[in-house]
Amino acid sequence: MVMEDPRPPANPSHLTRLNTYVAKSRVGKRFKLTERNSTFTTELRAGTATFLTMAYILAVNASILTDSGGTCSVSDCIPLCSNPSFSAANCTGTVIQPDESCKFDPVNPGYSACLDRVRKDLIVATVASSLIGCLIMGAFANLPLALAPGMGTNAYFAYTVVGFHGSGNVSYQSALAAVFMEGLIFLLISAIGLRAHLAKLIPKPVRISSSAGIGLFLAFIGLQSNQGIGLIGYSSSTLVTVGACPTKSRAMLAPVVAAANGTVSLLAGGTVSGDIFCTRDRMESPTFWLGVVGFIIIAYCLVKNVKGAMIYGIVFVTAVSWFRNTQVTAFPDTDAGNAAFEYFKQVVDVHTIKSTAGALSFKSFGKGYFWEALITFLYVDILDTTGTLYSMARFAGFMDQNGNFEGQYFAFMSDATSIVVGSLLGTSPVTTFIESSTGIREGGRTGLTALTAAGYFFFAFFFTPLLASIPAWAVGPPLILVGVLMMKSVVEIEWDDMRQAIPAFVTLILMPLTYSIAYGLIGGIGTYIVLHLWDWSRELLVKLGVLKGEEGVVVNGNGVVHDQPNDDQAAKELEV
């Protein structure tokens, strides 16, 4: 005989009732909460975790793109007096009219002020493009994936295409036009289903190693003084060496030529560098050691699998740097430092984009550099975003036995549409973030995760002064550790096969050492073609009947020659 429990069933908690109510509502049915074994509060928690792990992009992306100079030009520089104690209007000496050198150290005050305005514009552009991307992905694709301007492509945009402070071959406005056109092409190939097929045309070793190469590139940037912790400096004998010296111990370098009369002038085509050379006091920079502390915080959080590891390190270093009259302050006692501190004190400010939105220009449409940039953006987006989407779908358990997943068409379309929107706002290509895995790990399975992240991006609109005051030594540590995360793809390379290993290594090593993603891709693909050319030619001649296939030799579809054992060799074990 079974006795019934006389106790009444326990009342469900408020969260349980909320989850049940939402699951049965139109919202729950629209986002398939029950079908995907998720709940409303789980999706909120997953969206929060996703935002925390990718929020660093708001400051990092704006800082990297600002290094391109944005819409600033020589016209923004102001005349200076040869006697720095007087303004140009009250100058008692010679008034120096600005030229191309005003964009480089020592940066002209007018150009520096323009860069500050552009950085604020780019913070808002990053927020807006991320917000729109997450909204589209969550509402239409119903996937727990967040989007933002991609790391790697922003570095290629700033340092290779446009160049530091506009020193490259393509202007900022023309680079945006290239991104815009690439986005339209991407949208077209996504609409007709060619996207996955195009990704397969790139040699596998180059495809795998490119993400690791981009990771090394980002880490290299994070180790320098301009956009990082300053550990690496210039050496006249070895090119690079240990730096990390205080600002007062740094020097600028310039290629000069000495005339017969003893005068010295800047070499044609040369520019003055930043303060990259340490004259003394190496490893004594206070900001470097503060950056190291930030690095340790992020690294320890990653080891312990703490959600939001990147943002914790950035917040700590930035908070310490916001105190004035210290050796690590982000607001030194200079005119630029005082102006930055006055803006920082506003805390809340709804900044409107003044220069970067709609800044596209097609003047370089007929130039080779323009098309090189466009094709590289397209290739990286095809590989990076497609690979991220498939890997996240597999991680979330959405992938079927045919390699497809629910919502993939709208996911591809959302991704491509976000690129077009981002270019119109003034930022580099928008992509699906690998940090979405943190939200999936928290249980996110629907588009509500992406919509929650979009809500956080909306609140970021109102705190532009705080985001604009994040120093370079706070941004460097996450750049280095993003490089660590991107290096894991190298385990997929077949290092025992030299036909695979050599192109992969060339791709990986050229990206950071040439400071160019494009050169790395070109080097890797070119090496792959050279190493396979003989086998491809042989296979073609055999098929055409020009050459007779040798007995015991098989040429597979990839042009790789294998020995085929005959009857006498069948029992023998071969070692390669």
XYZ file of C-alpha atoms in Angstrom:
576
model
C 0.000 0.000 0.000
C 1.436 3.348 -1.038
C 0.719 6.304 1.216
C 0.103 9.610 -0.513
C 2.167 12.552 0.594
C -0.263 14.805 2.472
C 1.952 17.881 1.922
C 0.760 20.268 -0.801
C 3.120 20.791 -3.726
C 5.641 23.533 -3.165
C 4.752 26.865 -4.711
C 6.898 27.602 -7.753
C 9.307 30.478 -7.378
C 8.780 33.845 -9.019
C 11.438 33.045 -11.619
C 9.793 29.718 -12.437
C 6.424 31.388 -12.879
C 8.034 34.076 -15.038
C 9.763 31.495 -17.213
C 6.570 29.475 -17.606
C 4.575 32.567 -18.502
C 7.080 33.755 -21.119
C 7.451 30.251 -22.606
C 3.690 30.067 -23.212
C 3.430 33.626 -24.520
C 3.781 34.735 -28.135
C 7.373 35.773 -27.401
C 8.276 32.323 -26.091
C 6.658 30.587 -29.058
C 8.284 33.010 -31.512
C 11.757 32.288 -30.131
C 11.061 28.569 -29.508
C 12.097 28.588 -25.863
C 10.441 25.250 -25.072
C 11.622 23.541 -28.270
C 15.225 24.474 -27.543
C 15.048 23.559 -23.835
C 15.769 27.069 -22.623
C 14.106 29.612 -20.356
C 13.686 33.365 -20.400
C 16.013 33.994 -17.434
C 18.632 31.661 -18.913
C 18.605 33.712 -22.104
C 19.013 36.942 -20.117
C 21.971 35.491 -18.219
C 23.519 34.213 -21.452
C 23.125 37.621 -23.135
C 24.780 39.301 -20.150
C 27.725 36.886 -20.268
C 28.115 37.437 -24.019
C 28.145 41.219 -23.637
C 30.664 41.149 -20.791
C 33.106 39.068 -22.816
C 32.878 41.273 -25.921
C 32.335 44.737 -24.388
C 36.066 45.419 -24.751
C 35.454 45.900 -28.487
C 33.797 49.277 -27.837
C 37.050 50.853 -26.690
C 39.478 48.674 -28.635
C 37.815 49.083 -32.030
C 37.526 52.856 -31.681
C 41.178 53.134 -30.620
C 42.446 51.009 -33.517
C 40.361 52.803 -36.149
C 41.346 56.215 -34.746
C 44.973 55.309 -35.494
C 44.022 55.484 -39.174
C 43.339 59.197 -38.717
C 39.703 58.808 -39.757
C 38.418 61.850 -41.579
C 41.212 64.074 -40.205
C 43.648 65.620 -42.660
C 46.328 68.299 -42.938
C 43.555 70.905 -43.154
C 42.764 70.204 -39.484
C 46.303 71.178 -38.425
C 46.789 74.717 -37.169
C 49.727 77.132 -37.773
C 52.281 77.160 -34.967
C 54.801 79.705 -33.784
C 58.489 78.811 -33.913
C 58.565 80.031 -30.311
C 56.264 77.570 -28.486
C 55.617 80.140 -25.751
C 53.435 82.176 -28.123
C 50.383 81.333 -30.210
C 50.445 81.825 -33.972
C 48.394 85.025 -33.636
C 50.890 86.604 -31.205
C 53.998 85.017 -32.658
C 57.201 87.083 -32.405
C 59.149 84.636 -34.540
C 58.294 82.593 -37.615
C 54.803 81.176 -38.129
C 55.122 77.541 -39.254
C 52.421 76.536 -41.705
C 51.249 72.926 -41.378
C 52.266 70.282 -43.905
C 51.961 66.486 -44.126
C 54.318 66.046 -41.157
C 51.770 67.669 -38.821
C 49.961 64.311 -38.596
C 52.936 62.600 -36.970
C 54.778 63.096 -33.704
C 54.890 65.706 -32.474
C 51.243 65.701 -33.561
C 49.825 69.133 -34.327
C 47.292 70.254 -31.663
C 44.632 70.789 -34.321
C 45.088 67.302 -35.727
C 45.104 65.831 -32.207
C 41.800 67.566 -31.426
C 40.346 66.130 -34.623
C 41.459 62.634 -33.592
C 39.646 63.058 -30.267
C 36.427 63.919 -32.115
C 36.844 60.982 -34.484
C 37.424 58.573 -31.590
C 34.150 59.667 -29.992
C 32.389 59.214 -33.332
C 33.875 55.742 -33.715
C 32.819 54.669 -30.228
C 29.226 55.561 -31.120
C 29.599 53.912 -34.555
C 30.874 50.723 -32.879
C 27.981 50.754 -30.409
C 25.389 51.416 -33.130
C 26.695 48.793 -35.571
C 26.922 46.180 -32.787
C 23.413 47.036 -31.617
C 21.927 46.744 -35.107
C 23.833 43.518 -35.843
C 22.618 41.850 -32.638
C 19.031 42.982 -33.276
C 19.026 41.536 -36.801
C 20.618 38.255 -35.716
C 18.290 37.788 -32.753
C 15.044 38.848 -34.431
C 15.445 37.137 -37.808
C 17.889 34.237 -37.358
C 16.799 33.406 -33.774
C 20.334 32.398 -32.842
C 22.307 33.256 -29.658
C 25.048 35.025 -31.605
C 26.264 38.591 -31.071
C 27.928 40.779 -33.690
C 30.399 43.669 -33.586
C 33.253 45.079 -35.711
C 35.719 42.219 -36.023
C 39.178 42.127 -34.498
C 41.783 41.605 -37.191
C 39.847 43.230 -39.997
C 39.839 46.508 -38.038
C 43.640 46.267 -37.699
C 43.965 45.552 -41.432
C 41.661 48.502 -42.159
C 43.621 50.903 -39.926
C 47.257 49.885 -40.321
C 47.458 48.355 -43.811
C 44.760 49.910 -45.991
C 44.553 53.448 -44.579
C 47.844 53.403 -42.677
C 48.780 55.126 -39.441
C 47.281 58.640 -39.580
C 46.484 58.196 -43.274
C 49.967 57.161 -44.374
C 48.670 54.265 -46.503
C 47.595 54.107 -50.132
C 43.826 54.377 -49.578
C 42.039 57.144 -47.704
C 39.708 56.420 -44.791
C 36.730 57.457 -46.908
C 37.733 55.149 -49.784
C 38.363 52.270 -47.362
C 34.796 52.654 -46.089
C 33.609 52.491 -49.699
C 35.552 49.237 -50.125
C 33.880 47.811 -47.010
C 30.485 48.972 -48.283
C 30.976 47.296 -51.677
C 32.363 44.176 -50.038
C 29.272 44.066 -47.829
C 26.980 44.275 -50.855
C 28.893 41.454 -52.599
C 28.797 39.452 -49.389
C 25.052 40.039 -49.158
C 24.593 38.835 -52.737
C 26.606 35.635 -52.355
C 24.854 34.929 -49.052
C 21.451 35.415 -50.696
C 22.175 32.959 -53.505
C 23.932 30.398 -51.269
C 27.498 30.707 -52.601
C 29.064 31.661 -49.301
C 29.993 28.203 -48.007
C 31.228 27.095 -51.439
C 33.582 30.098 -51.776
C 35.144 29.386 -48.395
C 36.121 25.914 -49.600
C 38.138 27.327 -52.554
C 40.827 28.719 -50.238
C 43.588 26.165 -49.488
C 42.916 24.437 -46.197
C 46.276 25.211 -44.505
C 45.942 28.916 -45.367
C 42.360 28.889 -44.183
C 43.292 27.385 -40.833
C 46.455 29.390 -40.162
C 44.995 32.780 -41.125
C 43.079 33.104 -37.849
C 46.235 32.281 -35.870
C 48.208 34.776 -37.964
C 45.641 37.473 -37.223
C 45.948 36.572 -33.545
C 49.725 37.100 -33.663
C 49.153 40.387 -35.484
C 46.788 41.610 -32.752
C 49.179 40.487 -30.017
C 52.028 42.350 -31.746
C 49.905 45.515 -31.757
C 49.034 45.032 -28.094
C 52.719 44.784 -27.176
C 53.638 48.133 -28.738
C 53.365 51.528 -27.091
C 50.958 53.170 -29.503
C 48.051 50.810 -28.888
C 49.270 48.577 -26.104
C 51.445 48.132 -23.063
C 54.688 49.277 -24.721
C 56.837 46.196 -24.115
C 58.247 46.151 -27.662
C 60.350 49.052 -28.935
C 62.561 49.876 -31.903
C 66.168 48.759 -32.285
C 68.466 49.994 -35.046
C 70.359 46.680 -35.085
C 67.663 44.041 -34.493
C 64.589 46.027 -35.609
C 62.674 45.244 -32.414
C 63.743 44.870 -28.793
C 62.486 45.318 -25.245
C 61.150 48.806 -24.572
C 58.706 49.717 -21.783
C 60.449 52.973 -20.924
C 58.640 56.069 -19.540
C 57.424 58.750 -21.926
C 60.267 61.081 -20.949
C 62.802 58.450 -22.078
C 61.325 57.893 -25.537
C 62.488 59.474 -28.764
C 61.026 59.880 -32.235
C 62.894 58.699 -35.325
C 62.896 59.963 -38.897
C 64.732 59.010 -42.111
C 66.872 62.038 -43.013
C 69.468 62.930 -45.613
C 72.428 65.249 -44.993
C 73.279 67.793 -47.666
C 76.786 68.914 -48.552
C 76.339 72.176 -46.640
C 75.539 70.260 -43.472
C 71.776 70.785 -43.444
C 69.533 67.839 -42.690
C 66.164 67.246 -44.356
C 63.510 64.544 -44.255
C 64.007 61.818 -46.835
C 61.483 61.923 -49.680
C 58.527 59.739 -48.784
C 59.708 59.378 -45.191
C 57.713 60.259 -42.095
C 58.512 60.957 -38.470
C 57.756 57.928 -36.309
C 56.007 57.835 -32.989
C 58.070 57.745 -29.804
C 59.162 54.158 -30.417
C 62.834 54.384 -29.428
C 63.912 54.030 -25.803
C 67.013 56.050 -24.968
C 67.203 54.712 -21.384
C 65.132 53.375 -18.460
C 63.944 50.224 -20.209
C 61.263 48.223 -18.333
C 60.706 51.179 -15.984
C 57.455 52.524 -17.438
C 54.728 52.703 -14.731
C 51.969 52.320 -17.330
C 53.652 49.157 -18.647
C 53.597 47.512 -15.229
C 49.985 48.557 -14.720
C 49.222 46.912 -18.077
C 51.002 43.763 -16.864
C 48.695 43.692 -13.837
C 45.713 43.955 -16.200
C 47.161 41.109 -18.267
C 47.505 38.904 -15.175
C 43.920 39.663 -14.100
C 42.510 38.710 -17.507
C 44.755 35.651 -17.821
C 43.812 34.383 -14.356
C 40.099 34.875 -15.098
C 40.497 32.950 -18.362
C 42.271 30.123 -16.517
C 39.439 29.973 -13.982
C 36.824 30.274 -16.746
C 35.399 33.482 -15.243
C 32.799 35.143 -17.466
C 33.762 38.644 -18.576
C 37.513 38.114 -18.144
C 38.466 40.751 -20.731
C 36.257 43.456 -19.287
C 37.533 42.931 -15.714
C 41.109 43.616 -16.736
C 40.142 46.669 -18.775
C 37.986 48.071 -15.953
C 40.747 47.670 -13.329
C 43.513 49.268 -15.388
C 41.218 52.055 -16.597
C 39.912 52.859 -13.113
C 43.458 53.201 -11.754
C 44.421 55.383 -14.743
C 41.543 57.793 -14.162
C 43.145 59.269 -11.032
C 45.003 62.468 -11.866
C 48.462 63.491 -10.646
C 49.793 59.938 -10.714
C 52.475 58.334 -12.867
C 49.866 56.196 -14.649
C 47.174 58.802 -15.216
C 45.312 58.928 -18.507
C 44.915 62.701 -18.018
C 48.398 64.256 -17.820
C 48.837 67.911 -16.921
C 48.843 69.117 -20.529
C 46.332 70.933 -22.699
C 45.234 67.664 -24.299
C 45.069 65.933 -20.911
C 43.007 68.737 -19.376
C 40.569 68.718 -22.314
C 40.193 64.928 -22.068
C 39.539 65.176 -18.322
C 36.857 67.829 -18.799
C 35.035 65.565 -21.257
C 35.480 62.565 -18.945
C 33.799 64.435 -16.064
C 30.553 64.621 -18.055
C 30.159 60.817 -17.508
C 26.846 60.729 -19.374
C 26.715 62.223 -22.839
C 24.731 61.227 -25.899
C 27.332 61.867 -28.562
C 26.127 62.203 -32.138
C 28.343 61.118 -35.014
C 29.645 64.215 -36.791
C 32.237 63.037 -39.313
C 32.388 59.270 -39.866
C 28.773 58.512 -40.800
C 28.256 58.548 -44.568
C 31.908 59.428 -45.186
C 32.254 56.985 -48.099
C 34.215 58.081 -51.153
C 34.639 56.189 -54.438
C 37.537 58.320 -55.740
C 39.952 55.365 -55.514
C 37.574 52.983 -57.292
C 39.908 52.471 -60.252
C 43.080 51.891 -58.224
C 44.585 48.495 -57.517
C 45.017 49.185 -53.805
C 41.258 49.741 -53.505
C 40.462 46.363 -55.029
C 43.183 44.623 -53.042
C 41.543 45.888 -49.860
C 38.048 44.959 -51.055
C 39.041 41.402 -51.996
C 40.919 40.912 -48.720
C 37.943 42.151 -46.687
C 35.690 39.796 -48.655
C 37.985 36.801 -48.199
C 38.471 37.351 -44.459
C 34.729 37.790 -43.951
C 33.909 34.657 -45.949
C 36.339 32.565 -43.919
C 36.098 34.176 -40.507
C 32.375 34.730 -40.190
C 31.382 31.519 -41.940
C 33.758 29.512 -39.754
C 32.514 31.256 -36.615
C 28.867 30.656 -37.491
C 29.420 26.961 -38.154
C 31.558 26.452 -35.061
C 29.019 28.223 -32.815
C 26.143 26.233 -34.338
C 28.064 23.015 -33.692
C 28.879 24.121 -30.139
C 25.204 24.887 -29.440
C 24.093 21.543 -30.876
C 22.184 23.026 -33.821
C 24.175 21.267 -36.561
C 22.547 18.352 -38.362
C 24.288 15.400 -40.031
C 24.506 17.310 -43.339
C 26.359 20.223 -41.772
C 23.372 22.596 -41.832
C 21.642 24.336 -38.967
C 18.320 26.031 -38.419
C 18.363 29.717 -39.289
C 21.648 29.588 -41.229
C 20.273 31.497 -44.229
C 19.115 34.431 -42.103
C 22.325 34.210 -40.049
C 24.383 34.708 -43.210
C 22.101 37.519 -44.355
C 22.218 39.200 -40.934
C 25.991 39.104 -40.957
C 26.253 40.601 -44.452
C 23.652 43.289 -43.746
C 25.561 44.364 -40.627
C 28.705 44.921 -42.705
C 26.833 47.335 -44.989
C 25.313 49.184 -42.023
C 28.667 49.404 -40.243
C 30.386 50.925 -43.291
C 27.707 53.606 -43.513
C 28.371 54.486 -39.857
C 32.131 54.630 -40.402
C 33.488 51.378 -38.995
C 35.301 48.311 -40.324
C 33.446 45.058 -41.193
C 31.020 43.714 -38.600
C 31.200 39.994 -37.875
C 29.846 37.291 -35.594
C 31.935 37.212 -32.412
C 33.519 34.013 -31.180
C 32.805 35.316 -27.662
C 29.199 34.261 -28.325
C 30.383 30.866 -27.064
C 30.300 32.239 -23.506
C 26.577 32.914 -23.818
C 26.003 29.485 -25.328
C 27.981 27.975 -22.459
C 25.620 29.790 -20.071
C 22.666 28.064 -21.758
C 21.697 30.565 -24.460
C 19.905 28.825 -27.327
C 17.650 31.453 -28.928
C 17.724 34.941 -30.379
C 16.779 36.372 -26.981
C 20.449 36.051 -26.032
C 21.423 38.304 -28.945
C 18.599 40.739 -28.142
C 19.780 40.951 -24.526
C 23.289 41.840 -25.728
C 21.688 44.461 -27.998
C 19.994 45.977 -24.943
C 23.353 46.399 -23.215
C 24.805 48.022 -26.317
C 21.902 50.482 -26.243
C 22.794 51.571 -22.694
C 26.400 52.065 -23.826
C 25.180 54.954 -26.004
C 24.903 57.155 -22.927
C 28.392 56.596 -21.496
C 30.619 57.752 -24.358
C 32.819 59.985 -22.074
C 33.802 56.951 -20.003
C 34.457 54.740 -23.020
C 36.525 57.499 -24.681
C 38.802 57.709 -21.613
C 40.126 54.137 -21.706
C 43.944 54.358 -22.132
C 46.100 52.315 -24.527
C 47.759 50.300 -21.734
C 44.294 49.051 -20.721
C 43.544 47.969 -24.284
C 46.855 46.150 -24.856
C 46.299 43.168 -22.498
C 43.025 42.018 -24.111
C 44.610 42.354 -27.556
C 47.434 40.029 -26.493
C 45.070 37.491 -24.960
C 42.686 37.592 -27.919
C 45.778 36.529 -29.870
C 46.189 33.609 -27.459
C 42.589 32.521 -28.047
C 43.004 32.743 -31.813
C 46.158 30.599 -31.812
C 44.312 27.380 -30.993
C 43.534 26.752 -34.669
C 47.174 25.736 -35.337
C 46.507 22.277 -33.877
C 44.352 21.545 -36.939
C 47.310 22.016 -39.309
C 48.920 18.797 -40.567
C 52.491 19.673 -39.562
C 53.847 16.291 -40.739
C 52.795 17.095 -44.328
C 55.182 19.726 -45.651
C 52.762 20.636 -48.446
C 50.373 21.765 -45.711
C 52.829 22.965 -43.066
C 54.918 25.345 -45.196
C 52.024 27.458 -46.621
C 50.416 27.520 -43.169
C 53.617 28.756 -41.519
C 54.247 31.384 -44.222
C 50.710 32.716 -43.746
C 51.051 32.720 -39.973
C 54.456 34.406 -39.767
C 54.042 37.045 -42.478
C 50.931 38.650 -40.999
C 52.587 40.111 -37.888
C 56.060 40.641 -39.382
C 54.811 42.518 -42.468
C 52.105 44.253 -40.412
C 49.633 43.157 -43.070
C 46.971 40.453 -43.225
C 46.875 40.746 -47.015
C 50.595 39.974 -47.437
C 50.220 36.944 -45.206
C 47.361 35.585 -47.292
C 49.176 36.275 -50.555
C 52.344 34.592 -49.275
C 50.480 31.528 -48.031
C 48.371 31.028 -51.159
C 51.371 31.641 -53.423
C 53.481 29.108 -51.525
C 50.672 26.547 -51.658
C 50.361 26.952 -55.436
C 54.122 26.623 -56.012
C 54.382 23.464 -53.892
C 51.441 21.810 -55.686
C 52.107 23.052 -59.218
C 54.160 20.016 -60.281
C 51.563 17.512 -59.080
C 48.685 19.493 -60.603
C 50.509 19.691 -63.947
C 51.275 15.979 -63.885
C 47.669 15.100 -63.085
C 46.418 17.300 -65.932
C 48.827 15.772 -68.448
C 47.824 12.265 -67.372
C 44.159 13.095 -67.833
C 44.848 14.576 -71.271
C 46.786 11.462 -72.259
C 50.042 13.342 -72.808
C 51.702 11.354 -70.037
C 51.026 7.770 -69.175
C 50.201 7.118 -65.563
C 52.930 5.129 -63.820
C 52.072 1.757 -62.329
C 51.851 1.890 -58.579
C 51.329 5.678 -58.506
C 48.004 7.330 -57.806
C 47.408 11.063 -58.152
C 44.441 12.098 -56.053
C 42.118 15.032 -56.689
C 44.286 17.368 -54.657
C 47.321 16.649 -56.809
C 49.073 14.635 -54.120
C 51.061 11.610 -55.334
C 50.764 8.385 -53.371
C 52.450 5.027 -53.870
C 50.004 2.215 -54.478
C 51.440 -1.157 -53.367
C 51.323 -4.102 -55.801
C 50.540 -7.687 -54.843
C 54.098 -8.405 -53.673
C 54.137 -5.316 -51.482
C 50.668 -5.745 -50.052
C 51.906 -7.594 -46.997
C 54.753 -5.199 -46.301
C 54.430 -2.351 -43.875
C 55.574 0.988 -45.215
C 56.991 3.748 -43.047
C 56.766 7.328 -44.214
